[in-house]
Short mmCIF file of C-alpha atoms in Angstrom, two decimals:
data_model
loop_
_atom_site.label_atom_id
_atom_site.label_comp_id
_atom_site.label_asym_id
_atom_site.label_seq_id
_atom_site.Cartn_x
_atom_site.Cartn_y
_atom_site.Cartn_z
CA MET A 186 -4.83 -5.82 -29.99
CA ILE A 187 -1.46 -4.85 -31.35
CA ASN A 188 -0.86 -1.07 -31.98
CA LYS A 189 0.55 -1.09 -35.37
CA ARG A 190 -0.33 0.67 -38.49
CA ILE A 191 0.28 -1.85 -41.31
CA ALA A 192 -1.22 -1.29 -44.77
CA VAL A 193 -1.83 -3.73 -47.68
CA ILE A 194 -0.44 -2.97 -51.00
CA GLY A 195 -2.95 -4.56 -53.33
CA ILE A 196 -5.96 -4.37 -55.59
CA PRO A 197 -9.00 -2.68 -53.77
CA GLY A 198 -12.02 -4.94 -54.03
CA LYS A 199 -10.03 -8.14 -54.83
CA TRP A 200 -10.62 -10.97 -52.42
CA SER A 201 -7.02 -11.70 -51.47
CA THR A 202 -6.27 -8.00 -50.75
CA GLU A 203 -9.51 -7.50 -48.81
CA VAL A 204 -9.27 -10.73 -46.73
CA LEU A 205 -5.79 -9.72 -45.67
CA ALA A 206 -6.80 -6.26 -44.76
CA ASN A 207 -9.67 -7.70 -42.78
CA HIS A 208 -7.41 -9.86 -40.60
CA LEU A 209 -5.07 -6.84 -40.00
CA GLU A 210 -8.01 -4.68 -39.02
CA GLN A 211 -9.07 -7.26 -36.50
CA ARG A 212 -5.71 -7.61 -35.02
CA THR A 213 -4.61 -4.01 -35.07
CA GLY A 214 -7.62 -1.82 -35.42
CA TYR A 215 -6.07 -0.19 -38.45
CA ARG A 216 -7.02 -0.67 -42.04
CA CYS A 217 -5.69 0.69 -45.23
CA VAL A 218 -5.59 -0.75 -48.70
CA ILE A 219 -3.21 0.95 -50.98
CA ASP A 220 -3.57 1.00 -54.82
CA MET A 221 -0.16 1.90 -56.30
CA ALA A 222 -1.81 3.53 -59.30
CA ASP A 223 -2.67 6.37 -57.03
CA VAL A 224 0.44 6.60 -54.93
CA VAL A 225 2.75 9.75 -55.36
CA LEU A 226 6.47 9.73 -54.60
CA GLU A 227 7.94 13.23 -53.89
CA LEU A 228 11.66 12.79 -54.87
CA GLU A 229 12.79 15.92 -53.13
CA THR A 230 11.53 14.66 -49.71
CA GLY A 231 11.44 10.97 -50.19
CA GLU A 232 7.85 10.92 -49.15
CA LEU A 233 5.41 8.46 -50.56
CA ARG A 234 1.75 9.46 -50.29
CA TYR A 235 -1.51 7.55 -51.05
CA ARG A 236 -4.26 10.18 -51.06
CA ASP A 237 -4.32 11.38 -47.41
CA THR A 238 -1.95 8.79 -46.02
CA LEU A 239 1.73 9.34 -45.55
CA LEU A 240 3.28 5.88 -46.18
CA ASN A 241 6.50 6.83 -44.59
CA ALA A 242 4.68 7.14 -41.19
CA LEU A 243 3.35 3.68 -41.30
CA ASP A 244 4.86 0.75 -39.20
CA GLY A 245 4.76 -1.57 -42.12
CA VAL A 246 3.21 -2.64 -45.42
CA ILE A 247 2.36 -6.04 -46.78
CA ILE A 248 2.84 -6.18 -50.59
CA LYS A 249 0.00 -8.45 -51.78
CA LYS A 250 -0.18 -7.47 -55.30
CA ILE A 251 1.76 -4.60 -57.09
CA SER A 252 -0.57 -4.56 -60.14
CA GLU A 253 -3.27 -6.49 -61.98
CA THR A 254 -0.60 -7.80 -64.45
CA TYR A 255 3.25 -7.95 -64.57
CA SER A 256 4.86 -5.39 -66.72
CA PRO A 257 7.89 -3.10 -66.54
CA ALA A 258 5.66 -0.62 -64.89
CA ALA A 259 5.43 -3.04 -61.93
CA ASP A 260 9.19 -2.74 -61.51
CA ASP A 261 8.78 1.04 -61.25
CA ARG A 262 6.30 0.77 -58.61
CA LEU A 263 8.60 -1.44 -56.50
CA ARG A 264 11.43 1.07 -56.99
CA MET A 265 8.95 3.60 -55.39
CA LEU A 266 8.32 1.33 -52.47
CA LYS A 267 12.09 0.86 -51.80
CA THR A 268 11.96 4.51 -50.50
CA LEU A 269 9.69 3.19 -47.67
CA GLU A 270 12.16 0.38 -46.77
CA ALA A 271 15.01 2.93 -46.75
CA ASP A 272 12.99 5.07 -44.37
CA GLY A 273 12.47 2.29 -41.93
CA VAL A 274 9.10 1.07 -42.77
CA ARG A 275 8.95 -2.81 -42.59
CA CYS A 276 8.04 -4.36 -46.04
CA PHE A 277 6.56 -7.92 -46.32
CA SER A 278 8.24 -8.96 -48.73
CA SER A 279 11.11 -6.61 -49.41
CA PRO A 280 10.46 -4.70 -52.73
CA SER A 281 14.06 -5.73 -53.72
CA GLN A 282 13.21 -9.40 -53.45
CA VAL A 283 9.84 -9.09 -55.12
CA GLY A 284 11.47 -7.23 -57.99
CA ARG A 285 13.68 -10.25 -58.66
CA LEU A 286 10.62 -12.19 -59.55
CA ILE A 287 8.43 -9.79 -61.53
CA ASN A 288 10.80 -10.38 -64.60
CA ARG A 289 10.64 -14.05 -65.48
CA LEU A 290 14.27 -14.13 -66.72
CA GLU A 291 15.66 -12.76 -63.57
CA GLY A 292 13.71 -15.06 -61.35
CA THR A 293 14.48 -18.33 -63.26
CA ALA A 294 18.05 -17.27 -63.74
CA ALA A 295 18.37 -17.06 -59.88
CA LEU A 296 16.82 -20.52 -59.64
CA ALA A 297 19.28 -21.95 -62.21
CA SER A 298 22.23 -20.38 -60.36
CA GLY A 299 20.87 -22.06 -57.11
CA GLY A 300 20.91 -25.55 -58.72
CA VAL A 301 17.24 -25.79 -58.85
CA PRO A 302 16.02 -28.21 -61.55
CA LEU A 303 14.06 -26.35 -64.33
CA PRO A 304 12.68 -27.34 -67.82
CA ALA A 305 15.40 -26.78 -70.43
CA THR A 306 15.26 -22.99 -71.22
CA ARG A 307 16.64 -20.78 -73.97
CA VAL A 308 16.60 -17.01 -74.08
CA THR A 309 17.56 -15.10 -77.29
CA GLU A 310 16.69 -12.22 -79.56
CA SER A 311 17.61 -14.41 -82.62
CA THR A 312 14.74 -15.90 -84.49
CA ASP A 313 17.09 -18.37 -85.96
CA ALA A 314 18.17 -19.49 -82.55
CA ALA A 315 14.69 -19.69 -81.28
CA LEU A 316 13.86 -21.99 -84.28
CA GLU A 317 16.84 -24.23 -83.54
CA ALA A 318 15.51 -24.39 -79.84
CA ILE A 319 12.16 -25.39 -80.93
CA GLN A 320 13.59 -27.98 -83.28
CA SER A 321 15.77 -29.38 -80.34
CA PHE A 322 12.84 -29.44 -77.88
CA GLY A 323 10.37 -30.79 -80.22
CA LYS A 324 7.67 -28.82 -78.44
CA ALA A 325 8.25 -25.53 -76.60
CA ILE A 326 6.30 -22.96 -74.67
CA LEU A 327 7.18 -19.36 -75.70
CA LYS A 328 6.72 -17.12 -72.64
CA PRO A 329 6.59 -13.31 -72.10
CA LEU A 330 9.01 -12.04 -69.59
CA TYR A 331 6.18 -10.25 -67.78
CA SER A 332 3.07 -12.49 -67.38
CA THR A 333 1.13 -14.56 -64.80
CA LYS A 334 -1.40 -17.39 -64.96
CA ALA A 335 0.02 -18.38 -68.42
CA ARG A 336 -1.28 -15.29 -70.05
CA GLY A 337 0.42 -14.65 -73.34
CA MET A 338 2.26 -17.99 -73.49
CA VAL A 339 2.31 -19.81 -76.82
CA VAL A 340 3.00 -23.53 -77.53
CA LEU A 341 5.20 -24.20 -80.56
CA LYS A 342 5.86 -27.50 -82.26
CA ALA A 343 8.74 -28.39 -84.37
CA ALA A 344 6.27 -30.50 -86.53
CA ASP A 345 4.36 -27.39 -87.57
CA GLY A 346 7.38 -26.27 -89.66
CA VAL A 347 9.79 -23.44 -89.93
CA LYS A 348 7.55 -20.98 -91.92
CA ALA A 349 4.52 -21.33 -89.44
CA ASN A 350 6.79 -21.02 -86.40
CA THR A 351 8.70 -18.00 -87.93
CA GLN A 352 5.43 -16.15 -88.32
CA ILE A 353 4.48 -16.64 -84.61
CA LEU A 354 7.97 -15.73 -83.43
CA ASN A 355 8.15 -12.50 -85.59
CA LYS A 356 4.67 -11.48 -84.24
CA PHE A 357 5.91 -12.34 -80.63
CA LYS A 358 9.16 -10.43 -81.08
CA ALA A 359 7.40 -7.33 -82.38
CA LYS A 360 5.52 -7.14 -79.13
CA HIS A 361 8.00 -8.42 -76.49
CA GLY A 362 11.42 -8.19 -78.12
CA LEU A 363 12.99 -11.27 -76.42
CA PHE A 364 12.29 -14.97 -76.83
CA TYR A 365 11.99 -17.05 -73.61
CA LEU A 366 11.53 -20.64 -74.63
CA GLN A 367 11.10 -23.65 -72.38
CA LYS A 368 10.94 -27.28 -73.27
CA PHE A 369 7.35 -28.45 -73.06
CA VAL A 370 7.01 -30.86 -70.27
CA ASN A 371 4.08 -33.39 -69.63
CA LEU A 372 2.29 -32.19 -66.58
CA GLY A 373 0.19 -35.36 -66.32
CA GLY A 374 -2.85 -33.22 -65.95
CA GLN A 375 -1.60 -31.51 -62.77
CA ASP A 376 1.02 -29.28 -61.21
CA LEU A 377 1.73 -28.24 -57.59
CA GLY A 378 1.61 -25.20 -55.54
CA MET A 379 3.92 -25.40 -52.52
CA VAL A 380 3.34 -22.70 -49.97
CA PHE A 381 5.94 -21.24 -47.76
CA LEU A 382 5.55 -18.60 -44.95
CA GLY A 383 8.66 -16.97 -43.66
CA GLY A 384 10.65 -19.64 -45.33
CA GLU A 385 8.88 -22.43 -43.54
CA TYR A 386 6.70 -25.07 -45.34
CA LEU A 387 2.92 -24.46 -44.91
CA CYS A 388 1.19 -26.80 -47.39
CA THR A 389 0.96 -28.20 -50.93
CA TYR A 390 -1.98 -28.08 -53.30
CA ALA A 391 -2.47 -29.45 -56.72
CA ARG A 392 -3.95 -27.66 -59.77
CA ILE A 393 -5.89 -30.16 -61.80
CA GLY A 394 -6.41 -29.32 -65.42
CA ASP A 395 -9.73 -29.63 -67.24
CA ASP A 396 -8.35 -31.53 -70.32
CA LYS A 397 -9.21 -28.47 -72.55
CA SER A 398 -5.97 -26.57 -72.12
CA TRP A 399 -2.28 -27.41 -72.07
CA ASN A 400 -1.80 -25.63 -68.72
CA THR A 401 -3.46 -26.19 -65.48
CA THR A 402 -4.05 -22.63 -64.19
CA ILE A 403 -7.26 -21.78 -62.62
CA HIS A 404 -7.50 -18.94 -65.22
CA SER A 405 -7.69 -21.74 -67.75
CA GLY A 406 -10.28 -23.89 -65.91
CA GLY A 407 -8.06 -25.82 -63.53
CA LYS A 408 -9.33 -26.93 -59.89
CA TYR A 409 -7.58 -26.96 -56.58
CA GLN A 410 -7.02 -30.05 -54.56
CA ALA A 411 -5.01 -31.16 -51.69
CA TYR A 412 -1.73 -32.84 -52.18
CA ASP A 413 0.39 -34.84 -49.82
CA ALA A 414 3.92 -33.84 -50.74
CA SER A 415 6.99 -36.07 -49.89
CA PRO A 416 9.84 -34.92 -47.82
CA GLU A 417 12.11 -34.86 -50.80
CA LEU A 418 9.57 -32.75 -52.73
CA ILE A 419 9.26 -30.24 -49.87
CA GLU A 420 12.98 -30.03 -49.72
CA LEU A 421 13.01 -29.05 -53.48
CA GLY A 422 10.34 -26.44 -52.80
CA ARG A 423 12.40 -25.19 -49.79
CA LYS A 424 15.54 -24.86 -52.00
CA ALA A 425 13.73 -23.07 -54.59
CA GLN A 426 12.24 -20.50 -52.27
CA SER A 427 15.43 -19.98 -50.41
CA CYS A 428 16.99 -18.45 -53.55
CA PHE A 429 14.85 -15.41 -52.47
CA ASP A 430 13.93 -13.84 -49.15
CA LEU A 431 10.21 -13.70 -49.08
CA SER A 432 7.70 -13.34 -46.38
CA PHE A 433 5.14 -15.44 -48.31
CA THR A 434 5.40 -17.33 -51.51
CA THR A 435 4.11 -20.28 -53.66
CA VAL A 436 6.63 -22.52 -55.54
CA ASP A 437 5.20 -24.02 -58.71
CA ILE A 438 6.34 -27.52 -59.34
CA ALA A 439 5.69 -30.13 -62.03
CA LEU A 440 6.09 -33.85 -61.69
CA THR A 441 7.57 -34.95 -65.12
CA ASP A 442 8.70 -38.28 -66.55
CA GLU A 443 12.27 -37.05 -65.83
CA GLY A 444 11.51 -36.02 -62.24
CA PRO A 445 10.23 -32.79 -60.60
CA VAL A 446 10.97 -29.40 -61.96
CA VAL A 447 10.28 -25.93 -60.74
CA PHE A 448 8.63 -23.50 -63.02
CA GLU A 449 8.74 -20.47 -60.92
CA VAL A 450 8.65 -19.00 -57.34
CA SER A 451 5.75 -16.50 -57.07
CA ALA A 452 6.53 -12.92 -56.27
CA PHE A 453 3.47 -12.76 -53.97
CA GLY A 454 1.97 -16.12 -53.52
CA GLY A 455 -1.79 -16.99 -53.59
CA PHE A 456 -4.27 -17.49 -50.85
CA SER A 457 -7.04 -19.26 -52.85
CA GLY A 458 -4.97 -22.56 -53.47
CA ALA A 459 -4.11 -22.99 -49.81
CA GLN A 460 -7.68 -22.14 -48.79
CA LYS A 461 -9.54 -24.26 -51.38
CA GLY A 462 -6.97 -26.93 -51.76
CA CYS A 463 -5.76 -27.40 -48.16
CA GLY A 464 -8.37 -25.66 -45.93
CA ILE A 465 -5.70 -23.23 -44.68
CA ASP A 466 -6.40 -19.43 -44.28
CA ALA A 467 -3.14 -18.42 -45.53
CA ALA A 468 -4.05 -14.66 -45.15
CA GLU A 469 -4.57 -15.22 -41.48
CA LYS A 470 -1.28 -16.92 -41.19
CA LEU A 471 0.67 -14.24 -43.04
CA CYS A 472 -1.03 -11.67 -40.75
CA ASP A 473 0.14 -13.61 -37.74
CA TYR A 474 3.68 -13.89 -39.15
CA VAL A 475 4.02 -10.26 -39.96
CA LEU A 476 2.69 -9.22 -36.37
CA SER A 477 5.09 -11.76 -34.82
CA GLN A 478 7.95 -9.98 -36.48
CA PHE A 479 6.90 -6.76 -34.91
CA GLU A 480 6.53 -8.45 -31.46
CA ALA A 481 9.93 -10.10 -31.80
CA GLU A 482 11.55 -6.63 -32.72
CA THR A 483 9.87 -5.02 -29.71
CA ALA A 484 11.27 -7.77 -27.37
CA GLU A 485 14.79 -7.37 -28.64
CA THR A 486 14.57 -3.60 -28.14
CA GLU A 487 13.27 -4.11 -24.60
CA THR A 488 16.04 -6.61 -23.77
CA ALA A 489 18.65 -4.27 -25.25
CA GLU A 490 17.36 -1.37 -23.18
CA ALA A 491 17.24 -3.44 -19.90
CA GLY A 492 20.76 -4.38 -20.44
CA GLU A 493 22.17 -0.76 -20.74
#
């Protein structure tokens, strides 16, 4: 048993959070699930507390989920966690890196800068410019900057006409303020989730749609299935995730008529797809990876001390 106090930042009672906490407890004898809604930051001391637990005294935290849904408030929670990292608490993944992926624009802008193929994308506050993009694309997906599992996304068709699309855009702008439009690509009934652990490829699963929704998310009725990814496809996923420095992530890839494109890199990655699609306990593997980082750190310290 490894004597380390490592907590899970997540949603108490949720399967992915609890299964990770279970593996950590089995390996370390310590269990702590932290709900950020109940965390208090004392700015004058830099101390972060969750009920009776001083988080600054922990050896590490695994950020499995920062909130139920993405929002600007999730960014604030990550800023709070940065104080832990500054205080020497190991964070998996780093709050700074996770923060780059909470906001859809920042995440995909990093992918574009890294030369990763994406669907054609337009970002604007102008309704006229948004209408031009829809006309150019023929069919577009309007996406909130903060969302997961296709929540809040709207499919717009140039064929529906300027008046109908203007009404939808104005309603969307009143709520979200900014238009993020991507060209609609034909998924062929599936898209892929490519899993990476510590930057190394783990597995790929497919999400198969139920023919009732334009997207293939499990939230919309999709199902998981194993997928044998080619070396070229794995290299694309590796390139996408390398734009960030994450302990664990999933890269969403679509196989289109014009070649594969990356939709996004997940801030946290999911365990269900790896388990149900590939038969891999990703929570256990993440636990093993985190503990191996502490073991490597201890070995380096002992080697340095022996050389003094």
